[in-house]
mmCIF file of N, CA and C in Angstrom:
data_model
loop_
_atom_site.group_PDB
_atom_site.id
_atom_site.type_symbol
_atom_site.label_atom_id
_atom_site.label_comp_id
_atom_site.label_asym_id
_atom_site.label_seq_id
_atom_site.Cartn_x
_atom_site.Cartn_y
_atom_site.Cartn_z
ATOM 1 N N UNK A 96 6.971 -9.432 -29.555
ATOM 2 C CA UNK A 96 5.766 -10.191 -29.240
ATOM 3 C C UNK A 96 4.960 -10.321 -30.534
ATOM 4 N N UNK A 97 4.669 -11.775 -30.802
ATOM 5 C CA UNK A 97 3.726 -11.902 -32.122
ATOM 6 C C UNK A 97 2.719 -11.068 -32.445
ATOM 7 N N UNK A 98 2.059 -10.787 -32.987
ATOM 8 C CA UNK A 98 1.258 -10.232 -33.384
ATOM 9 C C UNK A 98 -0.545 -10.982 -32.928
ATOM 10 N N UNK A 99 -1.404 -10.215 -32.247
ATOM 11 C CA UNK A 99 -2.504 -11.268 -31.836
ATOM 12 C C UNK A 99 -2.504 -12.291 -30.065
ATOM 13 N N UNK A 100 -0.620 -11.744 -29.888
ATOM 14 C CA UNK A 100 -0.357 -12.762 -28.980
ATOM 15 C C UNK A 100 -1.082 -12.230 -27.504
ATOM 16 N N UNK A 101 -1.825 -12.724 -26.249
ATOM 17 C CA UNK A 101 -2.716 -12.147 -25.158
ATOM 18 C C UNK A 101 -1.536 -11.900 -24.380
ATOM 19 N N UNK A 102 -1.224 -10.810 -23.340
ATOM 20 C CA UNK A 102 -0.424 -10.844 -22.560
ATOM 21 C C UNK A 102 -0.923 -10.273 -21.754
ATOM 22 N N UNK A 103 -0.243 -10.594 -20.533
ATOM 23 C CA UNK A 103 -1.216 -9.940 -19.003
ATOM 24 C C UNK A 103 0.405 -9.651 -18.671
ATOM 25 N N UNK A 104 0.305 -8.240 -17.730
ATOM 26 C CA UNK A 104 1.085 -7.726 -16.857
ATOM 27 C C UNK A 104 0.263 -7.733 -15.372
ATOM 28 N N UNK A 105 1.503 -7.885 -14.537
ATOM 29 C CA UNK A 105 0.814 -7.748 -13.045
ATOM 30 C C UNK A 105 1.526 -6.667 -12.451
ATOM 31 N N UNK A 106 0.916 -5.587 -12.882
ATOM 32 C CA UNK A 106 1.304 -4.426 -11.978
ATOM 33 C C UNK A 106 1.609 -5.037 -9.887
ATOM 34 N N UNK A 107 1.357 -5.650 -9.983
ATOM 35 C CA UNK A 107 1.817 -5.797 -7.977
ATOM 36 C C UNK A 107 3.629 -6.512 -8.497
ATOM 37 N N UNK A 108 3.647 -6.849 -9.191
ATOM 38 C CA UNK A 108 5.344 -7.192 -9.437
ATOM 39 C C UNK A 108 6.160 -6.153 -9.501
ATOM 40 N N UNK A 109 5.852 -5.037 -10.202
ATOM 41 C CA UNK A 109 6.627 -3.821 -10.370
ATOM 42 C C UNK A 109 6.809 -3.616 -8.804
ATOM 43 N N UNK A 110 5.693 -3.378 -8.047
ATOM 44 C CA UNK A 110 5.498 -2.979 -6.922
ATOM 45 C C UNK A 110 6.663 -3.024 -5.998
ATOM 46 N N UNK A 111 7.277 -4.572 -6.107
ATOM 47 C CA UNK A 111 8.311 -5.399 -5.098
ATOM 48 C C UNK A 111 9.698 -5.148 -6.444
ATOM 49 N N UNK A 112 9.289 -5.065 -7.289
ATOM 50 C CA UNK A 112 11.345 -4.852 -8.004
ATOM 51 C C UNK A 112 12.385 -4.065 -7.453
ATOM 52 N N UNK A 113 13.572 -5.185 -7.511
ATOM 53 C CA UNK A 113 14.480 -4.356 -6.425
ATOM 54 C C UNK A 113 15.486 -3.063 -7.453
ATOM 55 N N UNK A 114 14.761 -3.341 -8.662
ATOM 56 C CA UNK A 114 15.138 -2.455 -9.501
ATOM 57 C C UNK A 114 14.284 -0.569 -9.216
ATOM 58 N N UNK A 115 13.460 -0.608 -8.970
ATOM 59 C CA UNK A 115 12.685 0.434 -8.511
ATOM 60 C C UNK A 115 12.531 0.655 -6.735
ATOM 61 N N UNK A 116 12.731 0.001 -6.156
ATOM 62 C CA UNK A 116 12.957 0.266 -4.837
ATOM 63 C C UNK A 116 13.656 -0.524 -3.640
ATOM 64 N N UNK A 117 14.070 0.631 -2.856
ATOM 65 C CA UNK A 117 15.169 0.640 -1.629
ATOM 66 C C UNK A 117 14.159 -0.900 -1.112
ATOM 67 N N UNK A 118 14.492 -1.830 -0.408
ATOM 68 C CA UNK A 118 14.433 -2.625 0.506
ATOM 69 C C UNK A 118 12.746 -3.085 0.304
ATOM 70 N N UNK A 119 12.920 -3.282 -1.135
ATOM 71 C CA UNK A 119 11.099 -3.802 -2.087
ATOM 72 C C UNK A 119 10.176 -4.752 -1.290
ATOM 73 N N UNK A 120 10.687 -5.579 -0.411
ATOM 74 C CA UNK A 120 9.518 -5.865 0.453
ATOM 75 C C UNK A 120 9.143 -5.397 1.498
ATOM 76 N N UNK A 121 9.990 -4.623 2.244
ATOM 77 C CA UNK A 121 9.779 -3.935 3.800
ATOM 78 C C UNK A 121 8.680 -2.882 3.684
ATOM 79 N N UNK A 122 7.806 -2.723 4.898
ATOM 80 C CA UNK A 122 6.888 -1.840 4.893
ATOM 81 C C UNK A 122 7.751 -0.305 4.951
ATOM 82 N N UNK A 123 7.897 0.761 4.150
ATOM 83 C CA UNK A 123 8.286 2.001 4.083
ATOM 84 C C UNK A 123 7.927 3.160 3.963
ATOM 85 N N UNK A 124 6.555 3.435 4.520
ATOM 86 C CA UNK A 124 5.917 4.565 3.821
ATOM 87 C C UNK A 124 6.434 5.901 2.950
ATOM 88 N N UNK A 125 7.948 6.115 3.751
ATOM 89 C CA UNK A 125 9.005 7.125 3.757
ATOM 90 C C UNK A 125 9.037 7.316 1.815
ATOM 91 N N UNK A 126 9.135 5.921 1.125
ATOM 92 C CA UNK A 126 10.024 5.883 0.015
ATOM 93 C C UNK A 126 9.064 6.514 -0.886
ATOM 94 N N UNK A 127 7.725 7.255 -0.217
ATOM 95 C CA UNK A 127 7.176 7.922 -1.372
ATOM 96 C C UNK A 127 7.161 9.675 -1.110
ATOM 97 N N UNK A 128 8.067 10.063 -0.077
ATOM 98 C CA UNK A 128 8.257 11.449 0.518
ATOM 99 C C UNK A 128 8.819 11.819 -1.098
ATOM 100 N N UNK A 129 8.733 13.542 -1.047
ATOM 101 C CA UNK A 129 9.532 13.895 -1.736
ATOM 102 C C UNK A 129 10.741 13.889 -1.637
ATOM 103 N N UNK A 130 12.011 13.953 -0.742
ATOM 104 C CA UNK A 130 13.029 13.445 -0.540
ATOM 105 C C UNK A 130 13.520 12.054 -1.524
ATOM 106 N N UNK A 131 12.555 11.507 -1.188
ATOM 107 C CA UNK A 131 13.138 10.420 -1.967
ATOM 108 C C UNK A 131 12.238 9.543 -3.029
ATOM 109 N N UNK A 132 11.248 9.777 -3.327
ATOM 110 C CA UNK A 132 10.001 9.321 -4.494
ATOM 111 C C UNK A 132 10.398 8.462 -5.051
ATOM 112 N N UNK A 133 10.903 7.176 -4.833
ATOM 113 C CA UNK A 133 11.159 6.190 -5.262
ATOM 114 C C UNK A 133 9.810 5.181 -6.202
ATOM 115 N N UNK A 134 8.794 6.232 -6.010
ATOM 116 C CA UNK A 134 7.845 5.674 -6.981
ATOM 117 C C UNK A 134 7.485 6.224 -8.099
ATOM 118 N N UNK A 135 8.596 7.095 -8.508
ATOM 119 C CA UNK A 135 8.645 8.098 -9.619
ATOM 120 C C UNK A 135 9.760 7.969 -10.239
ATOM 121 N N UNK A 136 10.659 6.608 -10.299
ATOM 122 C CA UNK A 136 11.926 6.433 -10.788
ATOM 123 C C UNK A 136 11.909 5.877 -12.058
ATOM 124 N N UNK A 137 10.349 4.958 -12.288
ATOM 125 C CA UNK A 137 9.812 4.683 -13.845
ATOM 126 C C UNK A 137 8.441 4.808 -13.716
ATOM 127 N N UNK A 138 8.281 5.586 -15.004
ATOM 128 C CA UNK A 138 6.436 6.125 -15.338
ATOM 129 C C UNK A 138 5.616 4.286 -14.944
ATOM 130 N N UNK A 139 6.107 3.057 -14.689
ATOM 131 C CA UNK A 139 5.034 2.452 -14.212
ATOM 132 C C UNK A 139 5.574 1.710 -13.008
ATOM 133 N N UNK A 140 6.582 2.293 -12.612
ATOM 134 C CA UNK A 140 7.398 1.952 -11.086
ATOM 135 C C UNK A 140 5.632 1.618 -10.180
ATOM 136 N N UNK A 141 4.651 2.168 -10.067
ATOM 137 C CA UNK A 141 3.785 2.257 -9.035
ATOM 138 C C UNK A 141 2.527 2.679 -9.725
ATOM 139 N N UNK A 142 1.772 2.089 -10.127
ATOM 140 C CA UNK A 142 0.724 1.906 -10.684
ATOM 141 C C UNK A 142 -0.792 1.396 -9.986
ATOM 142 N N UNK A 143 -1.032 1.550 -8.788
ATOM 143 C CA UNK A 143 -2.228 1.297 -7.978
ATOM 144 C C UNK A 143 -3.148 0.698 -8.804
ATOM 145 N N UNK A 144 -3.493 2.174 -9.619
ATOM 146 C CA UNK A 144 -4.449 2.306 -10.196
ATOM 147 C C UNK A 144 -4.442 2.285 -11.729
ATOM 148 N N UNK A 145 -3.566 1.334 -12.167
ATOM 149 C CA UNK A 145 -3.232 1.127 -13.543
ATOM 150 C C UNK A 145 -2.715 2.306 -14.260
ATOM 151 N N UNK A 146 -2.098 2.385 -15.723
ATOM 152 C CA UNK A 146 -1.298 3.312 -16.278
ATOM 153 C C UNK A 146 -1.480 3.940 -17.585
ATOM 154 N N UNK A 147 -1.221 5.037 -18.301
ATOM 155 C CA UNK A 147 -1.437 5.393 -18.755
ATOM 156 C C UNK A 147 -2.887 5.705 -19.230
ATOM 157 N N UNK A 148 -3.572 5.311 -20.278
ATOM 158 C CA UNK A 148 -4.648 6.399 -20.640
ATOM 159 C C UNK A 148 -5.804 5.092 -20.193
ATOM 160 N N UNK A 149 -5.268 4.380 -19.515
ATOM 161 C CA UNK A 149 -6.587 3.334 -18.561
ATOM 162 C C UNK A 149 -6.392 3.560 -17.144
ATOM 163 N N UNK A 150 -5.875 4.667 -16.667
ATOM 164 C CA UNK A 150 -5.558 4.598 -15.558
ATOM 165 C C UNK A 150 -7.189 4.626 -15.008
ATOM 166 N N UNK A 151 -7.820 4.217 -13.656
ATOM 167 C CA UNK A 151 -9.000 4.085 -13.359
ATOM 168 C C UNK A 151 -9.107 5.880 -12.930
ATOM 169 N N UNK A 152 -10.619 5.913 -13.726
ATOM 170 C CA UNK A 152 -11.172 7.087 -12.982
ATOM 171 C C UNK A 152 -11.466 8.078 -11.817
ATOM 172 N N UNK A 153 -11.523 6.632 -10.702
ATOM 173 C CA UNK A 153 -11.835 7.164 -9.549
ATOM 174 C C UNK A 153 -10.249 7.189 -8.655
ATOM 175 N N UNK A 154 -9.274 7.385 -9.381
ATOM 176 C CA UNK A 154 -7.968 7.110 -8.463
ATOM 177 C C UNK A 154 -7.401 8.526 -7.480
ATOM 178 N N UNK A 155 -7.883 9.586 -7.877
ATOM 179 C CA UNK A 155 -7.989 10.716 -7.178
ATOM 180 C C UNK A 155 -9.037 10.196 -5.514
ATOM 181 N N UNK A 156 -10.048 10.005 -6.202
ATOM 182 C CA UNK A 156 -10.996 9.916 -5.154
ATOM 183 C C UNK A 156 -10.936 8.781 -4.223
ATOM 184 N N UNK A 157 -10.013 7.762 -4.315
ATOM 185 C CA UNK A 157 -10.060 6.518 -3.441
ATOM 186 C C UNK A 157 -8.975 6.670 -2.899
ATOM 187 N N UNK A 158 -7.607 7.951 -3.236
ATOM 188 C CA UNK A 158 -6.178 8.056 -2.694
ATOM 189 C C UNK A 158 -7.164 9.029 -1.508
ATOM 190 N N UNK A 159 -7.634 10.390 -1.667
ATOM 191 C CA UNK A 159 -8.242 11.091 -0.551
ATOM 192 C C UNK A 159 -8.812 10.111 0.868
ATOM 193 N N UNK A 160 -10.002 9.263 -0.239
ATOM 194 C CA UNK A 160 -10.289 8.805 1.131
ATOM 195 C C UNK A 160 -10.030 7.498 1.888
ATOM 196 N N UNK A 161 -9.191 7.265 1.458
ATOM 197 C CA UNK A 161 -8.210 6.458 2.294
ATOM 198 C C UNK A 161 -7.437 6.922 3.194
ATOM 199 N N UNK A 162 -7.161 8.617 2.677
ATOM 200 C CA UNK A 162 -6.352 9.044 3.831
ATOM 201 C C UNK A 162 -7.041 9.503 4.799
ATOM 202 N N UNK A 163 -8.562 9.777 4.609
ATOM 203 C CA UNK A 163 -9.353 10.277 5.480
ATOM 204 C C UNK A 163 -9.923 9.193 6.487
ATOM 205 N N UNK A 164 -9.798 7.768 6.075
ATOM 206 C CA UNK A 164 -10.458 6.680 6.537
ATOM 207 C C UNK A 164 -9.089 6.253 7.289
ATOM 208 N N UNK A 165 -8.089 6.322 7.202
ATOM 209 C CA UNK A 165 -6.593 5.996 7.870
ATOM 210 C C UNK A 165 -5.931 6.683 8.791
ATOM 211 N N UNK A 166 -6.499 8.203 8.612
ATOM 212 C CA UNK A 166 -5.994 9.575 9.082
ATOM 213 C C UNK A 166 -6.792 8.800 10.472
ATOM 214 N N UNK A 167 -8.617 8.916 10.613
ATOM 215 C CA UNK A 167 -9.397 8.609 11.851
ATOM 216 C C UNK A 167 -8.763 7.547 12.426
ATOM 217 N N UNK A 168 -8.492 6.256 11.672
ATOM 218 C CA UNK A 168 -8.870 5.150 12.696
ATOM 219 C C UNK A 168 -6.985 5.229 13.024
ATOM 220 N N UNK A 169 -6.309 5.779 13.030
ATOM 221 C CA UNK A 169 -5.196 6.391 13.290
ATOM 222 C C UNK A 169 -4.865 6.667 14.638
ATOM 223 N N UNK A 170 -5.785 7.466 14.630
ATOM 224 C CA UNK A 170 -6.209 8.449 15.694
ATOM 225 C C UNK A 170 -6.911 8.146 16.711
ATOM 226 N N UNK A 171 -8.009 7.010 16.511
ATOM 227 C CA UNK A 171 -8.544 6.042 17.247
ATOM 228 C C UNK A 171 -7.889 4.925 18.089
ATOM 229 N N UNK A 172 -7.142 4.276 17.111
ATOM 230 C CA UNK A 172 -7.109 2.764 17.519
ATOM 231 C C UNK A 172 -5.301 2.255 17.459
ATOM 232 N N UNK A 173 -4.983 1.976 18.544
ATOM 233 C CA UNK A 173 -3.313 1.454 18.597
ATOM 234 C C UNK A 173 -3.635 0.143 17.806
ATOM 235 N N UNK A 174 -2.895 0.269 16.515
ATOM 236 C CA UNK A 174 -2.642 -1.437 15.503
ATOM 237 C C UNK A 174 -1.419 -2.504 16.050
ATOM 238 N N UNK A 175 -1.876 -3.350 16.109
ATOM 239 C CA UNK A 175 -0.274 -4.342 15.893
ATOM 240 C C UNK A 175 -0.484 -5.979 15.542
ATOM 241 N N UNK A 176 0.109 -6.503 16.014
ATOM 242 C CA UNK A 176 0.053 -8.117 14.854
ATOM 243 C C UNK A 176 0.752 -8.870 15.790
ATOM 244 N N UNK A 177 0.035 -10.322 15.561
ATOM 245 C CA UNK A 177 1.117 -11.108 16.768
ATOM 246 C C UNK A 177 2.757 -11.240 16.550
ATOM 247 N N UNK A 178 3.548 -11.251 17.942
ATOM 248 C CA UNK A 178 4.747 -11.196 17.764
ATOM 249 C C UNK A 178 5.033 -11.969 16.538
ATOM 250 N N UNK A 179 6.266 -11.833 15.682
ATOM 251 C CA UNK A 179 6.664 -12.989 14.848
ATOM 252 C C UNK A 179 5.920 -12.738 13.674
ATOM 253 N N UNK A 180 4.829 -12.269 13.486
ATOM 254 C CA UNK A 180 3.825 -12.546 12.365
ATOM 255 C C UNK A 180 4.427 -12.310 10.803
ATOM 256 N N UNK A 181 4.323 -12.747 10.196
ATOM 257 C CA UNK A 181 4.823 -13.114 8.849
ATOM 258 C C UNK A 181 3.884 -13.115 8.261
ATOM 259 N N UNK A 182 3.347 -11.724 6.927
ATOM 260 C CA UNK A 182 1.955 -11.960 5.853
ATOM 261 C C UNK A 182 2.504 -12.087 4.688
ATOM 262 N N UNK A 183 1.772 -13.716 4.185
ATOM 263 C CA UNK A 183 1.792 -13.964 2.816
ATOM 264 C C UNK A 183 1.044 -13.343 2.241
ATOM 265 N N UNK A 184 1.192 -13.495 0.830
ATOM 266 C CA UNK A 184 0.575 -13.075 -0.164
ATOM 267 C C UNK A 184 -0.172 -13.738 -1.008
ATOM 268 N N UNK A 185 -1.437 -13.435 -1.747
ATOM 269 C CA UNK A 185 -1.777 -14.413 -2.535
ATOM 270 C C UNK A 185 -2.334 -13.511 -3.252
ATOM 271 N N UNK A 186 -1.307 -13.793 -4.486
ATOM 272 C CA UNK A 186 -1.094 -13.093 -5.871
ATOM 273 C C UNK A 186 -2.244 -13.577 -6.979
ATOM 274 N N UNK A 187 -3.308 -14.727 -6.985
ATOM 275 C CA UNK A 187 -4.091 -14.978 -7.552
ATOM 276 C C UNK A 187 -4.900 -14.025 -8.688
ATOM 277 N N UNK A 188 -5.278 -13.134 -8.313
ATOM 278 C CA UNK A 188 -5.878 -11.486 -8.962
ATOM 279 C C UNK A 188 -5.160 -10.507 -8.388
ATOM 280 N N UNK A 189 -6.422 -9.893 -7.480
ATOM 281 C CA UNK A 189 -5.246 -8.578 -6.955
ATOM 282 C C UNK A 189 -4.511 -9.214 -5.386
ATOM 283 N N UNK A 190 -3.454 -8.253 -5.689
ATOM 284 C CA UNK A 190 -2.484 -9.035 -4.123
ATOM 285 C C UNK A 190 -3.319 -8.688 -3.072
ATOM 286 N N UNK A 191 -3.393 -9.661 -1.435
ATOM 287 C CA UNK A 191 -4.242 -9.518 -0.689
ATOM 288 C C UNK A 191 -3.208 -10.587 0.422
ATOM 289 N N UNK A 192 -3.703 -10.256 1.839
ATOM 290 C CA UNK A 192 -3.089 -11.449 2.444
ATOM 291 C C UNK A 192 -3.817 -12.525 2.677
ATOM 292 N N UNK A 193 -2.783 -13.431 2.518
ATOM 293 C CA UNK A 193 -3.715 -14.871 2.574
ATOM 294 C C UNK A 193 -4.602 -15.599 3.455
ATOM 295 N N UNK A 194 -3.852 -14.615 4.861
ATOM 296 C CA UNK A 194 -4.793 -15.037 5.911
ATOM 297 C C UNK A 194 -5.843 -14.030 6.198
ATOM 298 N N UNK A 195 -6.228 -12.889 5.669
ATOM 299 C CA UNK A 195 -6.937 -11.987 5.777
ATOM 300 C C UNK A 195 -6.239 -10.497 6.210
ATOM 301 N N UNK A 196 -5.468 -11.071 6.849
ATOM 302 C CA UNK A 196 -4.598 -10.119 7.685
ATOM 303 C C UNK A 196 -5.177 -9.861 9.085
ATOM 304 N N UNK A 197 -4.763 -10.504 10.069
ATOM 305 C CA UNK A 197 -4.913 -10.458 11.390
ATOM 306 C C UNK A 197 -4.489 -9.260 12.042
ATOM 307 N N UNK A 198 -4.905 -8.135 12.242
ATOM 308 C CA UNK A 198 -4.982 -7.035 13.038
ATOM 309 C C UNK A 198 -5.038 -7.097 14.155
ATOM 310 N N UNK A 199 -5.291 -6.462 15.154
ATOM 311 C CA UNK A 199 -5.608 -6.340 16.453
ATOM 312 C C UNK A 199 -5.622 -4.840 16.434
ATOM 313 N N UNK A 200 -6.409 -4.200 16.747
ATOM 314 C CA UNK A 200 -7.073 -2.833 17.005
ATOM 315 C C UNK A 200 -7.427 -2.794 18.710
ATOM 316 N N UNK A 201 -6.851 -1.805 19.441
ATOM 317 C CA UNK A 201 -7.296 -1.374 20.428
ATOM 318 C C UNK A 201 -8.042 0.126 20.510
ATOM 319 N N UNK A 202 -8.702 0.682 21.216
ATOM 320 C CA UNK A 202 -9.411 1.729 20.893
ATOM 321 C C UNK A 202 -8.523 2.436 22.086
ATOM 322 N N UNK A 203 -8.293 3.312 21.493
ATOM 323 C CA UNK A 203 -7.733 4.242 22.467
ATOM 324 C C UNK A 203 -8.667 5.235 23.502
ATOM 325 N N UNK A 204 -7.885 5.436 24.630
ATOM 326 C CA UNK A 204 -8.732 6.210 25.640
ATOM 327 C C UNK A 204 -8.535 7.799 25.098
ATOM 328 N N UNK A 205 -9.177 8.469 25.375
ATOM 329 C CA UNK A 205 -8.959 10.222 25.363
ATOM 330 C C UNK A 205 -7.916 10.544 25.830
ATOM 331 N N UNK A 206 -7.534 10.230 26.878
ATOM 332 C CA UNK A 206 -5.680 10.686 27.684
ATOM 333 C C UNK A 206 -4.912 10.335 26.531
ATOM 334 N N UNK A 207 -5.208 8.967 25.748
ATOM 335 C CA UNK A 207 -3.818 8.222 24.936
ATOM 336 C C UNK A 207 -3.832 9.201 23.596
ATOM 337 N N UNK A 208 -5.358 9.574 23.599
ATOM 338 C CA UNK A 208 -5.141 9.946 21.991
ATOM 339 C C UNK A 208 -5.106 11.749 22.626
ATOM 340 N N UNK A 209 -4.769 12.292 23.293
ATOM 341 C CA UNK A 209 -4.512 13.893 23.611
ATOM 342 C C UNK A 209 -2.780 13.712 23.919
ATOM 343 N N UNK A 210 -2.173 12.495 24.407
ATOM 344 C CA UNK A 210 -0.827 12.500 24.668
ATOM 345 C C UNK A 210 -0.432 12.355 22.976
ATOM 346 N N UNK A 211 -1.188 11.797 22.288
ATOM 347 C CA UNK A 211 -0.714 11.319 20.563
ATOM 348 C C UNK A 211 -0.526 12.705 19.981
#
């Protein structure tokens, strides 16, 4: 690369390479178990929160509470998506879905979430 020349990387590309992971677009939570850490196969395989000595500051603190904010409404609310549903992407800045992402949240009763 020339010297002076601007280059942008998009860390959300690594994300989907079928070079770094099993079945790169399917939802998998699994592929980050220790068993199989498929996000530890290259130092920028998975980069959330950018890499090396720019990695963002607060990346400790936004992995916790996400799990604390995911762990509740978990526990709360049955998720799902209309039959068929298919989410694009729109890669513009950071990846996001294009339609917002259509959820459907039900709140669970006390029986549903003591049988959970």
């Amino acid at each position: 690369v020339p010297s002076g020349t601007f280059v942008a990387i998009q860390p959300c590309y690594s994300h989907v390479m079928d070079d770094f992971w099993n079945e790169s677009e399917g939802f998998d939570p699994e592929r980050f178990t220790k068993e199989r850490s498929e996000d530890k196969v290259h130092k920028f395989a998975y980069v959330p929160f950018g890499g090396g000595v720019h990695k963002c500051l607060g990346m400790h603190f936004a992995d916790h509470q996400v799990k604390a904010v995911m762990h509740q409404m978990l526990l709360r609310y049955r998720w799902s998506v209309a039959d068929g549903y298919t989410m694009e992407m729109d890669y513009s800045s950071m990846p996001k879905p294009k339609d917002g992402l259509k959820i459907r949240l039900e709140r669970l009763s006390e029986a549903k979430k003591q049988a959970a």
